[in-house]
Each structure stands twice: as C-alpha cells, then as structure tokens.
C-alpha cells in the first residue's frame, strides 16, 4: 500500500509456533496485512528451511514479512521467553500435533488463564471428532475427502498440483483470527479459532456433493465429467501446441461460429443452446478439434481475445515469472531470500483501496530478530549472553 496509508493490521502482534505450510500461510496473510508476526523456531531453525524437491519453496514463500527468534522450548529459560512474548501478543498461532502445545504449557486453556483477551489459532488435521487423533497431510485428506478422486481418472486418484488444503486451511485460520479480533472489540475477550485440513477439503468438494443432492447423479472425476459447458476443453493445435478454449454461453457460441466461419454449426438446430451442445459433445468436440487443428495457438488465441472468448495458454509455474500481466500490474515483487539471493514472488491476490500488499521483509534468517526481541522484553546484555552461550537462544551470525 502507499506510504501514507496504514496497513489494516498494524499494531497487532502475532506469535506463531508453526512449520510446513498451513500455519505459516496464516501468519503470512496476517503479516502481509500489517501485523507484526514473530516466528518462534527451534535453535537449529524450522526444518522446513531445509526441504528439497517440491518442498524447497515452502519456507521462502510462506514466511515473508515475519521476524524470527530461535528458542529451545525444552529448556525452562526458553519457555519463559515464549511466555513473555505471548504476554505481549494479540494472537498465538500453532500447527503442531495434538498434545504438543499442551505438554509445553502453551495450549489455549493454559494461556487463557493468564490473558482472557488472547486469540489462539490452532491449525489441525481434523476438527474435534472421531478422526481427531489421526495424523493428516494435504494428500491424506485429498484422498479421503474426494478431491483426489475428482482430480484423477477413474481408478487413478491424483492429488491436486499444489498444497491446496494446507494453503486454504491457513487462509481460513487467518479469516478466523480476524473475525476473533473484531469480536474482541465488542467483548474484550479472545477465543480459540480452529481450522482443519479435512474440513477444508470437504468444503472444496461441496459443489460435487451438492450436484449429487440436486440431481441424484454422482459426480464423475473431472477428466470424465459431464461438462456444464458445450465447449470447455484443451485443444491440440498446429505443431502439437495446446490451448484451453471455452464457449460457455449462447452469445459466445454465435461469436465463435462467426469468427471462424462455422455457419453450418451455427445453423444446426441440435446446437441451439448450451445444454443442447453439452448433449452433442460426443460428435461436436471431435469435429471442432479437426476444424481447429490447422491453426497455431497464437492464431487461435488472437481470435478468442478479439471476440472476448475465454482461452488460456498451457503454462508451467516457472513461466509465470515472465508473465506480462503480473509484471505490468505489480503482481510480482522483489524479495531477498535468507541466503542473500534475490527473486520475485507473487503477492496476495487482492488490492485494498487500489493498492497491493507489499513485501516489507524477506523470510528471516534463523533467529534474525532474537537479540532485538530479547532486549525489548527487558533482558540485560549479561542475560542475553548467557542465553546465547547456553544455546537457549540462537541469533543469526
């Protein structure tokens, strides 16, 4: 946002005990909105920092705009520091296995006795119930929650191509935290907020549940579904280029037929409405694939763009670094990684008052703010040295 505007959550302090994706996403959203988010890490650092492969992007993406203090929570001195930080906080956020925070005395019931105004966000695998004891992962709940079934082909369940439940579970945790902040302005009291992977996944497939409730017909996996639209698919074109094309209304059908000179299709009584075209897809789609196969993707997309018809190139994630729309609109912003390397990163997909929410700090190094926070809490230089020497606290070199 512009310099003369305050961010919505400025003045709100969040202390988070999180790792991986779900909890850190919640903190990232609150931090991007202006909250001071303090990440409490083990003295060796959040293990997510060291993931390889598909996990290599977790830490740098979901921990921007945060401070870090690295504490040994197995030591009395480390727990005392955590308590002192929490006493200054509006929100505590955690996503550890059930019972972990309780063993440390950092669960909601323990903390609320000292501070009734505290808001406590727990990110779980499952909300309270028969499954609550199970260990959940994004892929676990996608499999049991119908999403993998809907994404893959029959007999071949397939997880979605991103950490969709972890990310959305963190978003719902942030929504709950902001709702609790609003409620606190009326009551003066905080509350516990819970967000869960499984319930998030169920919400995502609710449209398919409702399809069954409305029609009595079970939803088929997306590759085999009965489309709601007559033309809504990926087409293979000249030189094996691929592009997604959609024609989703009767007005768009007329535009499409006129643009490509398909007068015979426009005049065909079997294709007069979208629902009629859905019923004729068995022959219509092969016919269209044959007619369009000689065009290049560039030619097809130019026609679709000219006439306001839905289309999309088939892009890979790395292609988005050079996306002209993202670069022109400021959707990507420069950020420094903990190793000093600079990159660009997508911002939250919203504007507030016409402004994007910017990167104020890159993801922190391990314990980058340990000294600053200990000093703020009133620890003397001698005490700080003893904590560092005793490996109770880690500070960045």
Short mmCIF file of C-alpha atoms in Angstrom, two decimals:
data_model
loop_
_atom_site.label_atom_id
_atom_site.label_comp_id
_atom_site.label_asym_id
_atom_site.label_seq_id
_atom_site.Cartn_x
_atom_site.Cartn_y
_atom_site.Cartn_z
CA UNK A 1 0.00 0.00 0.00
CA UNK A 2 1.09 3.61 -0.42
CA UNK A 3 3.27 5.10 2.32
CA UNK A 4 0.58 7.44 3.66
CA UNK A 5 -1.84 4.57 4.33
CA UNK A 6 -1.66 2.36 7.38
CA UNK A 7 -1.99 -1.36 6.85
CA UNK A 8 -5.18 -2.87 8.32
CA UNK A 9 -3.46 -4.98 10.99
CA UNK A 10 -0.74 -2.54 12.04
CA UNK A 11 -0.36 -2.72 15.83
CA UNK A 12 -1.45 -6.37 16.01
CA UNK A 13 1.23 -8.74 17.31
CA UNK A 14 1.19 -12.42 16.38
CA UNK A 15 3.43 -15.07 17.94
CA UNK A 16 3.48 -18.21 15.84
CA UNK A 17 4.67 -21.73 16.55
CA UNK A 18 4.34 -23.07 13.03
CA UNK A 19 6.12 -25.06 10.36
CA UNK A 20 5.50 -26.51 6.89
CA UNK A 21 2.63 -24.72 5.03
CA UNK A 22 -0.70 -24.44 6.84
CA UNK A 23 0.30 -22.47 9.93
CA UNK A 24 2.89 -20.34 8.12
CA UNK A 25 0.28 -19.39 5.49
CA UNK A 26 -1.96 -17.99 8.22
CA UNK A 27 0.92 -15.93 9.60
CA UNK A 28 1.95 -14.74 6.13
CA UNK A 29 -1.54 -13.41 5.43
CA UNK A 30 -1.67 -11.59 8.77
CA UNK A 31 1.87 -10.27 8.20
CA UNK A 32 1.11 -9.07 4.67
CA UNK A 33 -1.89 -7.22 6.13
CA UNK A 34 0.43 -5.39 8.52
CA UNK A 35 0.59 -7.49 11.68
CA UNK A 36 3.94 -7.96 13.42
CA UNK A 37 4.41 -11.71 13.18
CA UNK A 38 7.11 -13.30 15.35
CA UNK A 39 8.09 -16.80 14.30
CA UNK A 40 9.40 -18.96 17.13
CA UNK A 41 11.76 -21.56 15.69
CA UNK A 42 13.93 -24.32 17.17
CA UNK A 43 17.53 -23.24 17.73
CA UNK A 44 18.52 -25.17 14.59
CA UNK A 45 15.77 -23.46 12.64
CA UNK A 46 12.46 -24.54 11.20
CA UNK A 47 13.02 -27.91 9.49
CA UNK A 48 11.03 -26.60 6.52
CA UNK A 49 14.02 -24.40 5.68
CA UNK A 50 15.93 -27.48 4.55
CA UNK A 51 13.33 -29.32 2.46
CA UNK A 52 14.25 -30.44 -1.04
CA UNK A 53 12.24 -31.01 -4.20
CA UNK A 54 8.63 -29.85 -4.11
CA UNK A 55 9.13 -28.52 -0.56
CA UNK A 56 12.02 -26.20 -1.44
CA UNK A 57 9.70 -23.23 -1.95
CA UNK A 58 7.71 -23.62 1.27
CA UNK A 59 9.83 -21.58 3.66
CA UNK A 60 10.64 -18.59 1.42
CA UNK A 61 7.05 -18.17 0.26
CA UNK A 62 5.11 -18.57 3.49
CA UNK A 63 7.46 -16.79 5.92
CA UNK A 64 7.95 -13.37 4.36
CA UNK A 65 7.22 -10.21 6.39
CA UNK A 66 8.00 -12.10 9.63
CA UNK A 67 10.53 -11.83 12.43
CA UNK A 68 12.37 -14.85 13.82
CA UNK A 69 13.51 -15.81 17.27
CA UNK A 70 15.09 -19.24 17.73
CA UNK A 71 14.36 -20.82 21.13
CA UNK A 72 15.00 -24.10 22.89
CA UNK A 73 11.49 -24.83 24.16
CA UNK A 74 12.73 -27.88 26.03
CA UNK A 75 14.51 -25.59 28.47
CA UNK A 76 12.82 -23.60 31.27
CA UNK A 77 14.55 -20.44 30.07
CA UNK A 78 13.22 -20.93 26.53
CA UNK A 79 9.67 -21.48 27.78
CA UNK A 80 9.95 -18.36 29.95
CA UNK A 81 10.91 -16.29 26.91
CA UNK A 82 7.99 -17.76 24.97
CA UNK A 83 5.62 -16.86 27.81
CA UNK A 84 6.94 -13.31 27.90
CA UNK A 85 6.47 -12.92 24.15
CA UNK A 86 2.95 -14.34 24.33
CA UNK A 87 2.09 -11.86 27.10
CA UNK A 88 2.69 -9.09 24.54
CA UNK A 89 0.69 -10.78 21.77
CA UNK A 90 -2.83 -10.39 20.44
CA UNK A 91 -2.75 -13.71 18.58
CA UNK A 92 -0.93 -17.02 19.02
CA UNK A 93 -0.90 -19.39 16.05
CA UNK A 94 0.24 -23.02 16.03
CA UNK A 95 0.02 -26.10 13.83
CA UNK A 96 1.73 -28.80 15.85
CA UNK A 97 0.47 -32.30 16.52
CA UNK A 98 -2.27 -32.58 19.13
CA UNK A 99 -0.84 -32.54 22.64
CA UNK A 100 2.47 -30.87 21.74
CA UNK A 101 1.50 -27.39 22.89
CA UNK A 102 -0.23 -28.79 25.97
CA UNK A 103 2.97 -30.57 27.06
CA UNK A 104 4.78 -27.24 26.80
CA UNK A 105 2.05 -25.43 28.74
CA UNK A 106 1.40 -23.30 25.66
CA UNK A 107 -2.08 -24.58 24.79
CA UNK A 108 -5.10 -22.30 24.75
CA UNK A 109 -6.56 -23.41 28.06
CA UNK A 110 -3.26 -22.78 29.85
CA UNK A 111 -2.69 -19.37 28.25
CA UNK A 112 -6.23 -18.00 28.54
CA UNK A 113 -5.98 -18.19 32.33
CA UNK A 114 -3.28 -15.51 32.14
CA UNK A 115 -4.88 -13.48 29.34
CA UNK A 116 -8.60 -13.65 28.55
CA UNK A 117 -8.16 -11.36 25.56
CA UNK A 118 -5.77 -13.74 23.76
CA UNK A 119 -6.82 -15.12 20.37
CA UNK A 120 -5.42 -18.59 19.76
CA UNK A 121 -5.43 -20.14 16.30
CA UNK A 122 -4.90 -23.90 16.01
CA UNK A 123 -4.39 -25.47 12.60
CA UNK A 124 -5.44 -29.11 12.74
CA UNK A 125 -5.76 -32.15 10.54
CA UNK A 126 -9.34 -32.66 11.68
CA UNK A 127 -11.72 -30.74 13.90
CA UNK A 128 -12.82 -32.47 17.12
CA UNK A 129 -14.41 -35.85 16.42
CA UNK A 130 -13.66 -39.49 15.57
CA UNK A 131 -10.74 -38.59 13.26
CA UNK A 132 -9.12 -36.01 15.53
CA UNK A 133 -6.38 -38.41 16.70
CA UNK A 134 -5.20 -39.16 13.16
CA UNK A 135 -2.14 -37.63 11.54
CA UNK A 136 -3.22 -35.65 8.49
CA UNK A 137 -1.36 -34.34 5.48
CA UNK A 138 -2.69 -32.49 2.47
CA UNK A 139 -2.51 -35.64 0.38
CA UNK A 140 -4.19 -37.72 3.09
CA UNK A 141 -7.28 -35.51 3.21
CA UNK A 142 -7.37 -35.14 -0.57
CA UNK A 143 -7.61 -38.93 -0.81
CA UNK A 144 -10.24 -39.39 1.91
CA UNK A 145 -12.12 -36.19 1.10
CA UNK A 146 -12.96 -36.91 -2.54
CA UNK A 147 -10.65 -34.34 -4.11
CA UNK A 148 -8.07 -36.84 -5.41
CA UNK A 149 -10.94 -38.89 -6.86
CA UNK A 150 -12.29 -35.83 -8.66
CA UNK A 151 -8.87 -34.73 -9.95
CA UNK A 152 -7.68 -38.05 -11.36
CA UNK A 153 -9.21 -40.50 -13.78
CA UNK A 154 -11.36 -43.42 -12.63
CA UNK A 155 -9.17 -45.86 -10.74
CA UNK A 156 -6.29 -43.39 -10.65
CA UNK A 157 -6.81 -40.86 -7.82
CA UNK A 158 -4.49 -37.90 -8.16
CA UNK A 159 -3.63 -35.14 -5.69
CA UNK A 160 -4.09 -31.58 -6.88
CA UNK A 161 -0.93 -29.91 -8.15
CA UNK A 162 -0.41 -27.62 -5.15
CA UNK A 163 -0.73 -27.72 -1.34
CA UNK A 164 -4.31 -26.64 -1.71
CA UNK A 165 -5.70 -27.69 1.68
CA UNK A 166 -2.65 -26.50 3.61
CA UNK A 167 -2.82 -23.09 1.94
CA UNK A 168 -6.58 -22.70 2.20
CA UNK A 169 -6.56 -24.07 5.75
CA UNK A 170 -4.10 -21.30 6.63
CA UNK A 171 -6.34 -18.75 4.90
CA UNK A 172 -9.34 -19.88 6.93
CA UNK A 173 -7.21 -19.69 10.07
CA UNK A 174 -6.41 -16.08 9.20
CA UNK A 175 -10.08 -15.32 8.49
CA UNK A 176 -10.97 -16.80 11.86
CA UNK A 177 -8.26 -14.74 13.58
CA UNK A 178 -9.54 -11.51 12.02
CA UNK A 179 -13.12 -12.39 12.96
CA UNK A 180 -11.98 -13.00 16.54
CA UNK A 181 -10.22 -9.62 16.56
CA UNK A 182 -13.48 -7.96 15.51
CA UNK A 183 -15.41 -9.87 18.16
CA UNK A 184 -12.89 -8.82 20.81
CA UNK A 185 -13.64 -5.16 20.11
CA UNK A 186 -17.18 -5.87 21.36
CA UNK A 187 -16.49 -8.27 24.23
CA UNK A 188 -12.91 -7.57 25.28
CA UNK A 189 -12.35 -11.32 25.26
CA UNK A 190 -10.39 -13.54 22.90
CA UNK A 191 -11.25 -17.04 21.77
CA UNK A 192 -9.82 -20.17 20.24
CA UNK A 193 -10.03 -20.49 16.46
CA UNK A 194 -9.59 -23.86 14.77
CA UNK A 195 -9.05 -24.58 11.10
CA UNK A 196 -8.62 -28.10 9.75
CA UNK A 197 -7.34 -29.77 6.59
CA UNK A 198 -10.12 -32.35 6.27
CA UNK A 199 -12.98 -29.93 6.77
CA UNK A 200 -11.33 -27.53 4.33
CA UNK A 201 -11.15 -30.30 1.74
CA UNK A 202 -14.83 -31.16 2.28
CA UNK A 203 -15.71 -27.51 1.66
CA UNK A 204 -13.77 -27.65 -1.63
CA UNK A 205 -15.72 -30.68 -2.90
CA UNK A 206 -19.06 -29.45 -1.54
CA UNK A 207 -20.15 -28.41 -5.05
CA UNK A 208 -19.85 -32.06 -6.12
CA UNK A 209 -21.76 -33.20 -3.03
CA UNK A 210 -24.49 -30.73 -3.91
CA UNK A 211 -24.51 -31.93 -7.51
CA UNK A 212 -25.45 -35.36 -6.16
CA UNK A 213 -28.03 -33.88 -3.79
CA UNK A 214 -29.67 -31.90 -6.61
CA UNK A 215 -29.51 -34.41 -9.47
CA UNK A 216 -29.19 -37.79 -7.78
CA UNK A 217 -26.20 -38.47 -10.02
CA UNK A 218 -22.76 -38.95 -8.55
CA UNK A 219 -20.11 -36.53 -9.81
CA UNK A 220 -17.61 -38.16 -12.14
CA UNK A 221 -13.89 -37.35 -11.98
CA UNK A 222 -13.07 -34.12 -13.79
CA UNK A 223 -11.49 -35.84 -16.82
CA UNK A 224 -14.73 -37.83 -17.31
CA UNK A 225 -17.32 -35.37 -16.06
CA UNK A 226 -20.35 -34.25 -17.95
CA UNK A 227 -19.30 -30.70 -18.62
CA UNK A 228 -21.62 -27.85 -17.75
CA UNK A 229 -20.49 -26.17 -20.99
CA UNK A 230 -20.61 -27.26 -24.60
CA UNK A 231 -17.03 -26.26 -25.44
CA UNK A 232 -14.73 -26.24 -22.43
CA UNK A 233 -11.54 -28.20 -23.00
CA UNK A 234 -7.90 -28.34 -24.07
CA UNK A 235 -7.31 -28.43 -27.83
CA UNK A 236 -4.18 -29.70 -29.56
CA UNK A 237 -3.31 -27.45 -32.49
CA UNK A 238 -0.62 -27.00 -35.13
CA UNK A 239 2.84 -28.30 -34.14
CA UNK A 240 1.23 -30.03 -31.12
CA UNK A 241 0.70 -26.73 -29.32
CA UNK A 242 -2.07 -26.84 -26.73
CA UNK A 243 -4.54 -24.23 -25.58
CA UNK A 244 -7.65 -24.24 -23.43
CA UNK A 245 -10.79 -22.89 -25.14
CA UNK A 246 -14.20 -22.15 -23.66
CA UNK A 247 -17.52 -21.23 -25.25
CA UNK A 248 -19.91 -21.07 -22.32
CA UNK A 249 -22.99 -19.15 -23.46
CA UNK A 250 -25.25 -18.87 -26.49
CA UNK A 251 -23.89 -15.40 -27.22
CA UNK A 252 -20.35 -16.76 -27.14
CA UNK A 253 -21.40 -19.61 -29.44
CA UNK A 254 -22.60 -17.11 -32.05
CA UNK A 255 -19.37 -15.11 -31.73
CA UNK A 256 -17.29 -18.27 -32.02
CA UNK A 257 -19.09 -19.58 -35.12
CA UNK A 258 -18.96 -16.17 -36.84
CA UNK A 259 -15.28 -15.68 -36.01
CA UNK A 260 -14.27 -18.97 -37.63
CA UNK A 261 -16.89 -19.06 -40.38
CA UNK A 262 -18.72 -22.07 -38.96
CA UNK A 263 -22.09 -21.10 -40.46
CA UNK A 264 -23.21 -24.73 -40.64
CA UNK A 265 -22.71 -25.27 -36.92
CA UNK A 266 -24.49 -22.03 -36.05
CA UNK A 267 -27.47 -23.09 -38.17
CA UNK A 268 -27.61 -26.63 -36.76
CA UNK A 269 -30.78 -26.99 -34.66
CA UNK A 270 -29.04 -29.59 -32.49
CA UNK A 271 -26.67 -26.87 -31.22
CA UNK A 272 -29.05 -24.00 -30.49
CA UNK A 273 -28.41 -23.83 -26.73
CA UNK A 274 -25.56 -24.55 -24.36
CA UNK A 275 -27.37 -27.54 -22.84
CA UNK A 276 -28.06 -28.86 -26.33
CA UNK A 277 -24.37 -28.55 -27.18
CA UNK A 278 -23.47 -30.41 -23.99
CA UNK A 279 -25.68 -33.29 -25.17
CA UNK A 280 -23.97 -33.30 -28.58
CA UNK A 281 -20.38 -33.21 -27.29
CA UNK A 282 -19.70 -36.80 -28.41
CA UNK A 283 -19.57 -35.69 -32.04
CA UNK A 284 -19.23 -31.91 -31.70
CA UNK A 285 -15.89 -31.92 -29.88
CA UNK A 286 -14.12 -34.25 -32.37
CA UNK A 287 -15.48 -32.13 -35.21
CA UNK A 288 -14.18 -28.92 -33.65
CA UNK A 289 -10.80 -30.49 -32.89
CA UNK A 290 -10.46 -31.41 -36.56
CA UNK A 291 -11.51 -27.97 -37.77
CA UNK A 292 -9.16 -26.10 -35.44
CA UNK A 293 -6.14 -28.41 -35.72
CA UNK A 294 -4.56 -26.40 -38.54
CA UNK A 295 -4.39 -23.18 -36.53
CA UNK A 296 -1.42 -22.23 -34.37
CA UNK A 297 -2.03 -21.47 -30.71
CA UNK A 298 -1.11 -17.83 -31.37
CA UNK A 299 -3.71 -17.55 -34.14
CA UNK A 300 -6.46 -19.17 -32.09
CA UNK A 301 -5.76 -17.06 -29.01
CA UNK A 302 -5.75 -13.86 -31.08
CA UNK A 303 -9.22 -14.65 -32.41
CA UNK A 304 -10.56 -15.57 -28.99
CA UNK A 305 -9.09 -12.43 -27.40
CA UNK A 306 -10.50 -10.20 -30.16
CA UNK A 307 -14.02 -11.55 -29.58
CA UNK A 308 -13.87 -11.73 -25.78
CA UNK A 309 -13.99 -15.51 -25.64
CA UNK A 310 -12.34 -17.49 -22.79
CA UNK A 311 -8.95 -19.01 -23.60
CA UNK A 312 -5.69 -19.87 -21.90
CA UNK A 313 -2.23 -20.99 -22.93
CA UNK A 314 -0.99 -24.06 -21.05
CA UNK A 315 1.68 -22.56 -18.82
CA UNK A 316 4.15 -24.06 -16.37
CA UNK A 317 4.74 -22.46 -12.94
CA UNK A 318 8.16 -21.12 -13.94
CA UNK A 319 6.59 -19.38 -16.95
CA UNK A 320 4.76 -17.04 -14.58
CA UNK A 321 7.97 -15.23 -13.64
CA UNK A 322 7.79 -13.65 -17.11
CA UNK A 323 4.01 -13.21 -17.32
CA UNK A 324 3.35 -9.79 -18.84
CA UNK A 325 0.18 -9.20 -16.80
CA UNK A 326 1.85 -10.00 -13.48
CA UNK A 327 4.88 -7.88 -14.33
CA UNK A 328 2.81 -4.93 -15.58
CA UNK A 329 0.35 -4.87 -12.69
CA UNK A 330 2.90 -5.36 -9.91
CA UNK A 331 1.70 -8.84 -9.03
CA UNK A 332 5.32 -9.95 -8.58
CA UNK A 333 7.65 -8.20 -6.17
CA UNK A 334 11.36 -8.50 -5.45
CA UNK A 335 12.30 -10.33 -2.25
CA UNK A 336 15.61 -11.35 -0.67
CA UNK A 337 15.96 -14.97 0.38
CA UNK A 338 17.77 -15.94 3.61
CA UNK A 339 20.84 -16.94 1.55
CA UNK A 340 21.04 -13.43 0.08
CA UNK A 341 19.71 -14.37 -3.34
CA UNK A 342 17.04 -12.10 -4.81
CA UNK A 343 13.94 -13.35 -6.56
CA UNK A 344 10.44 -12.17 -7.31
CA UNK A 345 7.44 -13.61 -5.52
CA UNK A 346 3.66 -13.38 -6.05
CA UNK A 347 1.81 -11.02 -3.73
CA UNK A 348 -1.53 -11.75 -2.08
CA UNK A 349 -4.16 -11.74 -4.85
CA UNK A 350 -6.09 -8.73 -3.55
CA UNK A 351 -6.00 -4.96 -3.63
CA UNK A 352 -7.06 -2.68 -0.79
CA UNK A 353 -8.06 0.79 -1.90
CA UNK A 354 -6.44 0.05 -5.24
CA UNK A 355 -3.09 -0.89 -3.65
CA UNK A 356 -1.33 -4.23 -3.42
CA UNK A 357 0.10 -5.51 -0.14
CA UNK A 358 3.87 -5.34 -0.41
CA UNK A 359 6.92 -7.23 0.82
CA UNK A 360 8.31 -5.35 3.81
CA UNK A 361 10.78 -8.04 4.85
CA UNK A 362 12.06 -11.18 3.18
CA UNK A 363 11.85 -14.51 5.02
CA UNK A 364 14.09 -14.17 8.09
CA UNK A 365 17.34 -15.94 8.80
CA UNK A 366 17.32 -18.27 11.81
CA UNK A 367 16.97 -16.12 14.92
CA UNK A 368 17.40 -12.92 12.92
CA UNK A 369 15.43 -10.91 15.49
CA UNK A 370 16.41 -12.80 18.64
CA UNK A 371 18.57 -10.01 20.10
CA UNK A 372 16.05 -7.29 19.26
CA UNK A 373 13.17 -9.18 20.87
CA UNK A 374 15.09 -10.19 23.99
CA UNK A 375 16.15 -6.58 24.51
CA UNK A 376 12.55 -5.45 24.09
CA UNK A 377 11.47 -7.99 26.73
CA UNK A 378 13.92 -6.45 29.19
CA UNK A 379 16.77 -8.95 29.18
CA UNK A 380 20.12 -7.40 30.09
CA UNK A 381 23.27 -7.78 27.99
CA UNK A 382 24.64 -10.28 30.53
CA UNK A 383 21.41 -12.32 30.48
CA UNK A 384 21.33 -12.28 26.70
CA UNK A 385 24.91 -13.51 26.52
CA UNK A 386 24.11 -16.33 28.96
CA UNK A 387 21.11 -17.36 26.86
CA UNK A 388 23.20 -17.40 23.68
CA UNK A 389 26.12 -19.20 25.36
CA UNK A 390 23.76 -21.80 26.80
CA UNK A 391 22.21 -22.37 23.36
CA UNK A 392 18.80 -21.47 24.75
CA UNK A 393 18.52 -18.82 22.04
CA UNK A 394 20.10 -18.73 18.61
CA UNK A 395 20.97 -15.44 16.91
CA UNK A 396 21.89 -15.06 13.29
CA UNK A 397 25.63 -14.77 12.67
#
